[in-house]
Amino acid sequence: MNLGLSISLILFCLSITAQDISKPILFDKAALSGVGLEQIELKDTPERKFFRRLLYRGEELSAYIVSLSTGTSSFENFGFDEYVEILNGEATVLPNTAKAQTFYSQDLFFAPKGFQGDWFINAGNNFHYEISVISTQRTDTSLVQQNATHELISHRMLSGTFMDVQNESIQKEVLLKGAELMISVTAEKPQTKSITNGQEMIIKLLSGQITITDSEGEAYVFYTGDYFILPLGFKGTWSSSGHGLVKYLTIETSEF
């Protein structure tokens, strides 16, 4: 078993048992800073250092901090769709059927299920670490796009300047849709509304402030740069505010 397959299996096994979470939850700031990661031995390549920390495991989505020392992972068939934000280091992807791409710290990108090729992590003498979001359950392999490769989520798309919210109070644009994950960006005018969440969501707040109040009156406040989970079945009030439009990235499971 190669290193790439080992990492895929580790993440998959960690995502089997779902957490019972009924309230919004902020991603652990210490974990996002690289604090408290657990080292796991890779039996096939014990010289390669691998760390991880669970951020969230739900019925539909799972999120981790994953860290590796410099080295290359090879994949014959990458096991799942993955949303990645690099927090430290670089990642160069060398697909078997497309040009190489390099992603840097603070880049957001999508790694597709079924990817074939190499994934080189460059952290120098330090450690690369990243946020990794995957679906908790695997989907039918027939939905995998042939020769799919990694895609950067462009800074222009995240800026939201292409979105027109003049006549509507909210606009949502799907950026990427794979076999298991869908990534979207939403811009909205500051507003307050009642919500009933029919799908588990991980949200990265790009600008503005969001206050979510549950049915018991407890408020959860999130600010620009925060990641948080809006759990399946949550009912409450969503209130957005800020200077101009409020923008956020949403990661959900794909619907076909």
PDB file of N, CA, C and O in Angstrom, residues 88-160:
ATOM      1  N   ASN A  88      -0.215  26.282   5.896  1.00  0.00           N
ATOM      2  CA  ASN A  88       1.239  26.458   5.889  1.00  0.00           C
ATOM      3  C   ASN A  88       1.847  25.495   4.873  1.00  0.00           C
ATOM      4  O   ASN A  88       1.472  24.326   4.813  1.00  0.00           O
ATOM      5  N   GLY A  89       2.786  26.013   4.077  1.00  0.00           N
ATOM      6  CA  GLY A  89       3.466  25.160   3.112  1.00  0.00           C
ATOM      7  C   GLY A  89       2.931  25.311   1.699  1.00  0.00           C
ATOM      8  O   GLY A  89       2.136  26.213   1.400  1.00  0.00           O
ATOM      9  N   GLU A  90       3.355  24.394   0.830  1.00  0.00           N
ATOM     10  CA  GLU A  90       2.955  24.382  -0.570  1.00  0.00           C
ATOM     11  C   GLU A  90       2.557  22.964  -0.961  1.00  0.00           C
ATOM     12  O   GLU A  90       3.008  21.991  -0.359  1.00  0.00           O
ATOM     13  N   ALA A  91       1.728  22.872  -2.008  1.00  0.00           N
ATOM     14  CA  ALA A  91       1.352  21.566  -2.551  1.00  0.00           C
ATOM     15  C   ALA A  91       1.410  21.644  -4.064  1.00  0.00           C
ATOM     16  O   ALA A  91       0.762  22.507  -4.668  1.00  0.00           O
ATOM     17  N   THR A  92       2.204  20.778  -4.676  1.00  0.00           N
ATOM     18  CA  THR A  92       2.279  20.691  -6.130  1.00  0.00           C
ATOM     19  C   THR A  92       1.633  19.385  -6.565  1.00  0.00           C
ATOM     20  O   THR A  92       2.025  18.303  -6.112  1.00  0.00           O
ATOM     21  N   VAL A  93       0.632  19.511  -7.436  1.00  0.00           N
ATOM     22  CA  VAL A  93      -0.105  18.352  -7.931  1.00  0.00           C
ATOM     23  C   VAL A  93       0.364  18.055  -9.345  1.00  0.00           C
ATOM     24  O   VAL A  93       0.422  18.945 -10.193  1.00  0.00           O
ATOM     25  N   LEU A  94       0.708  16.783  -9.588  1.00  0.00           N
ATOM     26  CA  LEU A  94       1.185  16.363 -10.907  1.00  0.00           C
ATOM     27  C   LEU A  94       0.257  15.268 -11.437  1.00  0.00           C
ATOM     28  O   LEU A  94       0.498  14.074 -11.234  1.00  0.00           O
ATOM     29  N   PRO A  95      -0.817  15.656 -12.129  1.00  0.00           N
ATOM     30  CA  PRO A  95      -1.768  14.667 -12.650  1.00  0.00           C
ATOM     31  C   PRO A  95      -1.123  13.837 -13.765  1.00  0.00           C
ATOM     32  O   PRO A  95      -0.204  14.302 -14.456  1.00  0.00           O
ATOM     33  N   ASN A  96      -1.617  12.646 -13.968  1.00  0.00           N
ATOM     34  CA  ASN A  96      -1.107  11.809 -15.048  1.00  0.00           C
ATOM     35  C   ASN A  96      -1.492  12.340 -16.420  1.00  0.00           C
ATOM     36  O   ASN A  96      -0.818  12.052 -17.412  1.00  0.00           O
ATOM     37  N   THR A  97      -2.587  13.121 -16.482  1.00  0.00           N
ATOM     38  CA  THR A  97      -3.130  13.519 -17.785  1.00  0.00           C
ATOM     39  C   THR A  97      -3.274  15.036 -17.956  1.00  0.00           C
ATOM     40  O   THR A  97      -3.968  15.485 -18.861  1.00  0.00           O
ATOM     41  N   ALA A  98      -2.652  15.828 -17.091  1.00  0.00           N
ATOM     42  CA  ALA A  98      -2.783  17.283 -17.194  1.00  0.00           C
ATOM     43  C   ALA A  98      -1.521  17.952 -16.662  1.00  0.00           C
ATOM     44  O   ALA A  98      -0.606  17.295 -16.172  1.00  0.00           O
ATOM     45  N   LYS A  99      -1.474  19.286 -16.782  1.00  0.00           N
ATOM     46  CA  LYS A  99      -0.308  20.040 -16.342  1.00  0.00           C
ATOM     47  C   LYS A  99      -0.235  20.102 -14.812  1.00  0.00           C
ATOM     48  O   LYS A  99      -1.237  20.036 -14.123  1.00  0.00           O
ATOM     49  N   ALA A 100       0.990  20.274 -14.328  1.00  0.00           N
ATOM     50  CA  ALA A 100       1.207  20.404 -12.884  1.00  0.00           C
ATOM     51  C   ALA A 100       0.638  21.735 -12.390  1.00  0.00           C
ATOM     52  O   ALA A 100       0.594  22.734 -13.125  1.00  0.00           O
ATOM     53  N   GLN A 101       0.189  21.748 -11.143  1.00  0.00           N
ATOM     54  CA  GLN A 101      -0.309  22.958 -10.500  1.00  0.00           C
ATOM     55  C   GLN A 101       0.311  23.056  -9.105  1.00  0.00           C
ATOM     56  O   GLN A 101       0.491  22.040  -8.443  1.00  0.00           O
ATOM     57  N   THR A 102       0.591  24.285  -8.681  1.00  0.00           N
ATOM     58  CA  THR A 102       1.116  24.490  -7.326  1.00  0.00           C
ATOM     59  C   THR A 102       0.174  25.400  -6.560  1.00  0.00           C
ATOM     60  O   THR A 102      -0.273  26.435  -7.066  1.00  0.00           O
ATOM     61  N   PHE A 103      -0.131  24.998  -5.339  1.00  0.00           N
ATOM     62  CA  PHE A 103      -1.002  25.757  -4.450  1.00  0.00           C
ATOM     63  C   PHE A 103      -0.189  26.193  -3.245  1.00  0.00           C
ATOM     64  O   PHE A 103       0.667  25.450  -2.761  1.00  0.00           O
ATOM     65  N   TYR A 104      -0.490  27.403  -2.755  1.00  0.00           N
ATOM     66  CA  TYR A 104       0.317  28.017  -1.701  1.00  0.00           C
ATOM     67  C   TYR A 104      -0.529  28.296  -0.457  1.00  0.00           C
ATOM     68  O   TYR A 104      -1.759  28.181  -0.470  1.00  0.00           O
ATOM     69  N   SER A 105       0.162  28.697   0.598  1.00  0.00           N
ATOM     70  CA  SER A 105      -0.513  29.032   1.846  1.00  0.00           C
ATOM     71  C   SER A 105      -1.629  30.050   1.602  1.00  0.00           C
ATOM     72  O   SER A 105      -1.433  31.032   0.879  1.00  0.00           O
ATOM     73  N   GLN A 106      -2.791  29.780   2.172  1.00  0.00           N
ATOM     74  CA  GLN A 106      -4.023  30.573   2.061  1.00  0.00           C
ATOM     75  C   GLN A 106      -4.812  30.266   0.792  1.00  0.00           C
ATOM     76  O   GLN A 106      -5.919  30.805   0.611  1.00  0.00           O
ATOM     77  N   ASP A 107      -4.292  29.421  -0.105  1.00  0.00           N
ATOM     78  CA  ASP A 107      -5.075  29.015  -1.268  1.00  0.00           C
ATOM     79  C   ASP A 107      -6.166  28.034  -0.848  1.00  0.00           C
ATOM     80  O   ASP A 107      -5.965  27.190   0.036  1.00  0.00           O
ATOM     81  N   LEU A 108      -7.315  28.139  -1.523  1.00  0.00           N
ATOM     82  CA  LEU A 108      -8.414  27.192  -1.368  1.00  0.00           C
ATOM     83  C   LEU A 108      -8.517  26.417  -2.667  1.00  0.00           C
ATOM     84  O   LEU A 108      -8.503  27.013  -3.752  1.00  0.00           O
ATOM     85  N   PHE A 109      -8.620  25.098  -2.578  1.00  0.00           N
ATOM     86  CA  PHE A 109      -8.758  24.327  -3.812  1.00  0.00           C
ATOM     87  C   PHE A 109      -9.551  23.055  -3.588  1.00  0.00           C
ATOM     88  O   PHE A 109      -9.842  22.660  -2.459  1.00  0.00           O
ATOM     89  N   PHE A 110      -9.908  22.425  -4.709  1.00  0.00           N
ATOM     90  CA  PHE A 110     -10.742  21.226  -4.716  1.00  0.00           C
ATOM     91  C   PHE A 110      -9.927  20.077  -5.297  1.00  0.00           C
ATOM     92  O   PHE A 110      -9.342  20.194  -6.372  1.00  0.00           O
ATOM     93  N   ALA A 111      -9.882  18.957  -4.573  1.00  0.00           N
ATOM     94  CA  ALA A 111      -9.216  17.741  -5.039  1.00  0.00           C
ATOM     95  C   ALA A 111     -10.290  16.709  -5.366  1.00  0.00           C
ATOM     96  O   ALA A 111     -11.080  16.347  -4.497  1.00  0.00           O
ATOM     97  N   PRO A 112     -10.365  16.227  -6.617  1.00  0.00           N
ATOM     98  CA  PRO A 112     -11.484  15.379  -7.013  1.00  0.00           C
ATOM     99  C   PRO A 112     -11.286  13.903  -6.702  1.00  0.00           C
ATOM    100  O   PRO A 112     -10.177  13.371  -6.765  1.00  0.00           O
ATOM    101  N   LYS A 113     -12.375  13.245  -6.385  1.00  0.00           N
ATOM    102  CA  LYS A 113     -12.413  11.795  -6.254  1.00  0.00           C
ATOM    103  C   LYS A 113     -11.977  11.180  -7.584  1.00  0.00           C
ATOM    104  O   LYS A 113     -12.360  11.637  -8.657  1.00  0.00           O
ATOM    105  N   GLY A 114     -11.135  10.169  -7.511  1.00  0.00           N
ATOM    106  CA  GLY A 114     -10.666   9.494  -8.715  1.00  0.00           C
ATOM    107  C   GLY A 114      -9.380  10.048  -9.291  1.00  0.00           C
ATOM    108  O   GLY A 114      -8.857   9.512 -10.277  1.00  0.00           O
ATOM    109  N   PHE A 115      -8.829  11.113  -8.685  1.00  0.00           N
ATOM    110  CA  PHE A 115      -7.586  11.708  -9.182  1.00  0.00           C
ATOM    111  C   PHE A 115      -6.477  10.662  -9.292  1.00  0.00           C
ATOM    112  O   PHE A 115      -6.303   9.820  -8.408  1.00  0.00           O
ATOM    113  N   GLN A 116      -5.710  10.761 -10.375  1.00  0.00           N
ATOM    114  CA  GLN A 116      -4.571   9.877 -10.597  1.00  0.00           C
ATOM    115  C   GLN A 116      -3.327  10.726 -10.818  1.00  0.00           C
ATOM    116  O   GLN A 116      -3.304  11.599 -11.687  1.00  0.00           O
ATOM    117  N   GLY A 117      -2.310  10.482 -10.010  1.00  0.00           N
ATOM    118  CA  GLY A 117      -1.072  11.237 -10.160  1.00  0.00           C
ATOM    119  C   GLY A 117      -0.355  11.374  -8.829  1.00  0.00           C
ATOM    120  O   GLY A 117      -0.625  10.648  -7.879  1.00  0.00           O
ATOM    121  N   ASP A 118       0.567  12.340  -8.785  1.00  0.00           N
ATOM    122  CA  ASP A 118       1.371  12.571  -7.584  1.00  0.00           C
ATOM    123  C   ASP A 118       0.973  13.882  -6.931  1.00  0.00           C
ATOM    124  O   ASP A 118       0.501  14.816  -7.584  1.00  0.00           O
ATOM    125  N   TRP A 119       1.222  13.938  -5.623  1.00  0.00           N
ATOM    126  CA  TRP A 119       0.900  15.120  -4.822  1.00  0.00           C
ATOM    127  C   TRP A 119       2.136  15.390  -3.966  1.00  0.00           C
ATOM    128  O   TRP A 119       2.395  14.686  -3.005  1.00  0.00           O
ATOM    129  N   PHE A 120       2.902  16.432  -4.355  1.00  0.00           N
ATOM    130  CA  PHE A 120       4.145  16.749  -3.658  1.00  0.00           C
ATOM    131  C   PHE A 120       3.901  17.847  -2.642  1.00  0.00           C
ATOM    132  O   PHE A 120       3.435  18.941  -2.976  1.00  0.00           O
ATOM    133  N   ILE A 121       4.218  17.558  -1.389  1.00  0.00           N
ATOM    134  CA  ILE A 121       4.107  18.522  -0.305  1.00  0.00           C
ATOM    135  C   ILE A 121       5.486  19.115  -0.032  1.00  0.00           C
ATOM    136  O   ILE A 121       6.448  18.379   0.192  1.00  0.00           O
ATOM    137  N   ASN A 122       5.567  20.451  -0.052  1.00  0.00           N
ATOM    138  CA  ASN A 122       6.825  21.128   0.225  1.00  0.00           C
ATOM    139  C   ASN A 122       6.633  22.025   1.451  1.00  0.00           C
ATOM    140  O   ASN A 122       5.924  23.026   1.405  1.00  0.00           O
ATOM    141  N   ALA A 123       7.269  21.625   2.538  1.00  0.00           N
ATOM    142  CA  ALA A 123       7.213  22.424   3.764  1.00  0.00           C
ATOM    143  C   ALA A 123       8.606  22.818   4.222  1.00  0.00           C
ATOM    144  O   ALA A 123       8.785  23.306   5.333  1.00  0.00           O
ATOM    145  N   GLY A 124       9.608  22.599   3.348  1.00  0.00           N
ATOM    146  CA  GLY A 124      10.981  22.843   3.766  1.00  0.00           C
ATOM    147  C   GLY A 124      11.324  21.916   4.925  1.00  0.00           C
ATOM    148  O   GLY A 124      11.021  20.724   4.897  1.00  0.00           O
ATOM    149  N   ASN A 125      11.935  22.467   5.961  1.00  0.00           N
ATOM    150  CA  ASN A 125      12.227  21.686   7.169  1.00  0.00           C
ATOM    151  C   ASN A 125      11.120  21.804   8.213  1.00  0.00           C
ATOM    152  O   ASN A 125      11.271  21.351   9.341  1.00  0.00           O
ATOM    153  N   ASN A 126      10.015  22.426   7.818  1.00  0.00           N
ATOM    154  CA  ASN A 126       8.880  22.623   8.716  1.00  0.00           C
ATOM    155  C   ASN A 126       7.800  21.589   8.385  1.00  0.00           C
ATOM    156  O   ASN A 126       8.087  20.554   7.787  1.00  0.00           O
ATOM    157  N   PHE A 127       6.539  21.862   8.741  1.00  0.00           N
ATOM    158  CA  PHE A 127       5.432  20.984   8.421  1.00  0.00           C
ATOM    159  C   PHE A 127       4.373  21.727   7.617  1.00  0.00           C
ATOM    160  O   PHE A 127       4.000  22.853   7.949  1.00  0.00           O
ATOM    161  N   HIS A 128       3.941  21.091   6.553  1.00  0.00           N
ATOM    162  CA  HIS A 128       2.767  21.543   5.822  1.00  0.00           C
ATOM    163  C   HIS A 128       1.537  21.176   6.646  1.00  0.00           C
ATOM    164  O   HIS A 128       1.463  20.085   7.214  1.00  0.00           O
ATOM    165  N   TYR A 129       0.561  22.085   6.741  1.00  0.00           N
ATOM    166  CA  TYR A 129      -0.714  21.667   7.312  1.00  0.00           C
ATOM    167  C   TYR A 129      -1.862  22.410   6.642  1.00  0.00           C
ATOM    168  O   TYR A 129      -1.685  23.498   6.089  1.00  0.00           O
ATOM    169  N   GLU A 130      -3.025  21.773   6.673  1.00  0.00           N
ATOM    170  CA  GLU A 130      -4.151  22.258   5.885  1.00  0.00           C
ATOM    171  C   GLU A 130      -5.469  21.864   6.533  1.00  0.00           C
ATOM    172  O   GLU A 130      -5.543  20.920   7.332  1.00  0.00           O
ATOM    173  N   ILE A 131      -6.520  22.607   6.181  1.00  0.00           N
ATOM    174  CA  ILE A 131      -7.878  22.198   6.500  1.00  0.00           C
ATOM    175  C   ILE A 131      -8.331  21.249   5.402  1.00  0.00           C
ATOM    176  O   ILE A 131      -8.168  21.535   4.212  1.00  0.00           O
ATOM    177  N   SER A 132      -8.908  20.134   5.788  1.00  0.00           N
ATOM    178  CA  SER A 132      -9.427  19.154   4.848  1.00  0.00           C
ATOM    179  C   SER A 132     -10.889  18.872   5.179  1.00  0.00           C
ATOM    180  O   SER A 132     -11.222  18.522   6.308  1.00  0.00           O
ATOM    181  N   VAL A 133     -11.772  19.047   4.176  1.00  0.00           N
ATOM    182  CA  VAL A 133     -13.194  18.728   4.341  1.00  0.00           C
ATOM    183  C   VAL A 133     -13.561  17.667   3.314  1.00  0.00           C
ATOM    184  O   VAL A 133     -13.282  17.828   2.117  1.00  0.00           O
ATOM    185  N   ILE A 134     -14.172  16.586   3.789  1.00  0.00           N
ATOM    186  CA  ILE A 134     -14.632  15.514   2.908  1.00  0.00           C
ATOM    187  C   ILE A 134     -16.057  15.146   3.299  1.00  0.00           C
ATOM    188  O   ILE A 134     -16.542  15.525   4.363  1.00  0.00           O
ATOM    189  N   SER A 135     -16.740  14.394   2.436  1.00  0.00           N
ATOM    190  CA  SER A 135     -18.047  13.863   2.816  1.00  0.00           C
ATOM    191  C   SER A 135     -17.827  12.667   3.736  1.00  0.00           C
ATOM    192  O   SER A 135     -16.854  11.930   3.599  1.00  0.00           O
ATOM    193  N   THR A 136     -18.725  12.488   4.685  1.00  0.00           N
ATOM    194  CA  THR A 136     -18.580  11.396   5.647  1.00  0.00           C
ATOM    195  C   THR A 136     -18.818  10.037   4.984  1.00  0.00           C
ATOM    196  O   THR A 136     -18.189   9.044   5.332  1.00  0.00           O
ATOM    197  N   GLN A 137     -19.720   9.996   4.011  1.00  0.00           N
ATOM    198  CA  GLN A 137     -20.007   8.757   3.282  1.00  0.00           C
ATOM    199  C   GLN A 137     -19.481   8.853   1.863  1.00  0.00           C
ATOM    200  O   GLN A 137     -19.458   9.923   1.271  1.00  0.00           O
ATOM    201  N   ARG A 138     -19.071   7.723   1.324  1.00  0.00           N
ATOM    202  CA  ARG A 138     -18.582   7.675  -0.050  1.00  0.00           C
ATOM    203  C   ARG A 138     -19.746   7.516  -1.021  1.00  0.00           C
ATOM    204  O   ARG A 138     -20.760   6.888  -0.712  1.00  0.00           O
ATOM    205  N   THR A 139     -19.586   8.055  -2.233  1.00  0.00           N
ATOM    206  CA  THR A 139     -20.613   7.972  -3.251  1.00  0.00           C
ATOM    207  C   THR A 139     -20.236   6.956  -4.319  1.00  0.00           C
ATOM    208  O   THR A 139     -19.105   6.450  -4.353  1.00  0.00           O
ATOM    209  N   ASP A 140     -21.164   6.686  -5.196  1.00  0.00           N
ATOM    210  CA  ASP A 140     -20.971   5.737  -6.289  1.00  0.00           C
ATOM    211  C   ASP A 140     -19.834   6.215  -7.196  1.00  0.00           C
ATOM    212  O   ASP A 140     -19.799   7.368  -7.626  1.00  0.00           O
ATOM    213  N   THR A 141     -18.910   5.331  -7.501  1.00  0.00           N
ATOM    214  CA  THR A 141     -17.768   5.713  -8.334  1.00  0.00           C
ATOM    215  C   THR A 141     -18.180   6.062  -9.764  1.00  0.00           C
ATOM    216  O   THR A 141     -17.410   6.683 -10.499  1.00  0.00           O
ATOM    217  N   SER A 142     -19.397   5.694 -10.172  1.00  0.00           N
ATOM    218  CA  SER A 142     -19.862   6.021 -11.523  1.00  0.00           C
ATOM    219  C   SER A 142     -20.034   7.526 -11.711  1.00  0.00           C
ATOM    220  O   SER A 142     -20.103   8.016 -12.842  1.00  0.00           O
ATOM    221  N   LEU A 143     -20.104   8.278 -10.605  1.00  0.00           N
ATOM    222  CA  LEU A 143     -20.276   9.725 -10.676  1.00  0.00           C
ATOM    223  C   LEU A 143     -18.956  10.471 -10.840  1.00  0.00           C
ATOM    224  O   LEU A 143     -18.937  11.680 -11.020  1.00  0.00           O
ATOM    225  N   VAL A 144     -17.846   9.745 -10.775  1.00  0.00           N
ATOM    226  CA  VAL A 144     -16.526  10.368 -10.874  1.00  0.00           C
ATOM    227  C   VAL A 144     -16.258  10.829 -12.299  1.00  0.00           C
ATOM    228  O   VAL A 144     -16.501  10.098 -13.267  1.00  0.00           O
ATOM    229  N   GLN A 145     -15.777  12.062 -12.441  1.00  0.00           N
ATOM    230  CA  GLN A 145     -15.401  12.582 -13.755  1.00  0.00           C
ATOM    231  C   GLN A 145     -14.039  12.029 -14.166  1.00  0.00           C
ATOM    232  O   GLN A 145     -13.087  12.068 -13.386  1.00  0.00           O
ATOM    233  N   GLN A 146     -13.955  11.520 -15.363  1.00  0.00           N
ATOM    234  CA  GLN A 146     -12.702  10.960 -15.851  1.00  0.00           C
ATOM    235  C   GLN A 146     -11.649  12.053 -16.018  1.00  0.00           C
ATOM    236  O   GLN A 146     -11.942  13.157 -16.476  1.00  0.00           O
ATOM    237  N   ASN A 147     -10.412  11.727 -15.627  1.00  0.00           N
ATOM    238  CA  ASN A 147      -9.258  12.632 -15.766  1.00  0.00           C
ATOM    239  C   ASN A 147      -9.457  13.957 -15.028  1.00  0.00           C
ATOM    240  O   ASN A 147      -8.863  14.972 -15.389  1.00  0.00           O
ATOM    241  N   ALA A 148     -10.286  13.940 -13.993  1.00  0.00           N
ATOM    242  CA  ALA A 148     -10.495  15.163 -13.204  1.00  0.00           C
ATOM    243  C   ALA A 148      -9.218  15.513 -12.438  1.00  0.00           C
ATOM    244  O   ALA A 148      -8.470  14.634 -12.006  1.00  0.00           O
ATOM    245  N   THR A 149      -8.968  16.802 -12.314  1.00  0.00           N
ATOM    246  CA  THR A 149      -7.788  17.240 -11.575  1.00  0.00           C
ATOM    247  C   THR A 149      -8.155  18.377 -10.628  1.00  0.00           C
ATOM    248  O   THR A 149      -9.289  18.860 -10.622  1.00  0.00           O
ATOM    249  N   HIS A 150      -7.198  18.792  -9.840  1.00  0.00           N
ATOM    250  CA  HIS A 150      -7.427  19.795  -8.805  1.00  0.00           C
ATOM    251  C   HIS A 150      -7.773  21.152  -9.423  1.00  0.00           C
ATOM    252  O   HIS A 150      -7.285  21.489 -10.504  1.00  0.00           O
ATOM    253  N   GLU A 151      -8.590  21.917  -8.716  1.00  0.00           N
ATOM    254  CA  GLU A 151      -8.990  23.239  -9.197  1.00  0.00           C
ATOM    255  C   GLU A 151      -8.856  24.259  -8.074  1.00  0.00           C
ATOM    256  O   GLU A 151      -9.367  24.053  -6.971  1.00  0.00           O
ATOM    257  N   LEU A 152      -8.168  25.342  -8.385  1.00  0.00           N
ATOM    258  CA  LEU A 152      -8.059  26.462  -7.459  1.00  0.00           C
ATOM    259  C   LEU A 152      -9.370  27.230  -7.440  1.00  0.00           C
ATOM    260  O   LEU A 152      -9.985  27.464  -8.479  1.00  0.00           O
ATOM    261  N   ILE A 153      -9.821  27.616  -6.254  1.00  0.00           N
ATOM    262  CA  ILE A 153     -10.959  28.518  -6.135  1.00  0.00           C
ATOM    263  C   ILE A 153     -10.409  29.928  -6.280  1.00  0.00           C
ATOM    264  O   ILE A 153      -9.658  30.401  -5.422  1.00  0.00           O
ATOM    265  N   SER A 154     -10.736  30.573  -7.383  1.00  0.00           N
ATOM    266  CA  SER A 154     -10.059  31.819  -7.756  1.00  0.00           C
ATOM    267  C   SER A 154     -10.371  32.944  -6.783  1.00  0.00           C
ATOM    268  O   SER A 154     -11.463  33.018  -6.204  1.00  0.00           O
ATOM    269  N   HIS A 155      -9.399  33.816  -6.628  1.00  0.00           N
ATOM    270  CA  HIS A 155      -9.570  34.976  -5.758  1.00  0.00           C
ATOM    271  C   HIS A 155     -10.690  35.872  -6.261  1.00  0.00           C
ATOM    272  O   HIS A 155     -11.417  36.493  -5.465  1.00  0.00           O
ATOM    273  N   ARG A 156     -10.853  35.951  -7.582  1.00  0.00           N
ATOM    274  CA  ARG A 156     -11.932  36.778  -8.131  1.00  0.00           C
ATOM    275  C   ARG A 156     -13.292  36.229  -7.720  1.00  0.00           C
ATOM    276  O   ARG A 156     -14.194  36.994  -7.352  1.00  0.00           O
ATOM    277  N   MET A 157     -13.454  34.915  -7.767  1.00  0.00           N
ATOM    278  CA  MET A 157     -14.724  34.324  -7.376  1.00  0.00           C
ATOM    279  C   MET A 157     -15.003  34.571  -5.890  1.00  0.00           C
ATOM    280  O   MET A 157     -16.128  34.852  -5.488  1.00  0.00           O
ATOM    281  N   LEU A 158     -13.957  34.494  -5.085  1.00  0.00           N
ATOM    282  CA  LEU A 158     -14.133  34.731  -3.652  1.00  0.00           C
ATOM    283  C   LEU A 158     -14.407  36.198  -3.347  1.00  0.00           C
ATOM    284  O   LEU A 158     -15.032  36.526  -2.340  1.00  0.00           O
ATOM    285  N   SER A 159     -13.922  37.091  -4.219  1.00  0.00           N
ATOM    286  CA  SER A 159     -14.130  38.522  -3.991  1.00  0.00           C
ATOM    287  C   SER A 159     -15.595  38.906  -4.124  1.00  0.00           C
ATOM    288  O   SER A 159     -16.048  39.895  -3.529  1.00  0.00           O
ATOM    289  N   GLY A 160     -16.331  38.161  -4.957  1.00  0.00           N
ATOM    290  CA  GLY A 160     -17.757  38.438  -5.128  1.00  0.00           C
ATOM    291  C   GLY A 160     -18.066  39.630  -5.996  1.00  0.00           C
ATOM    292  O   GLY A 160     -19.234  40.031  -6.101  1.00  0.00           O
TER     293      GLY A 160
END
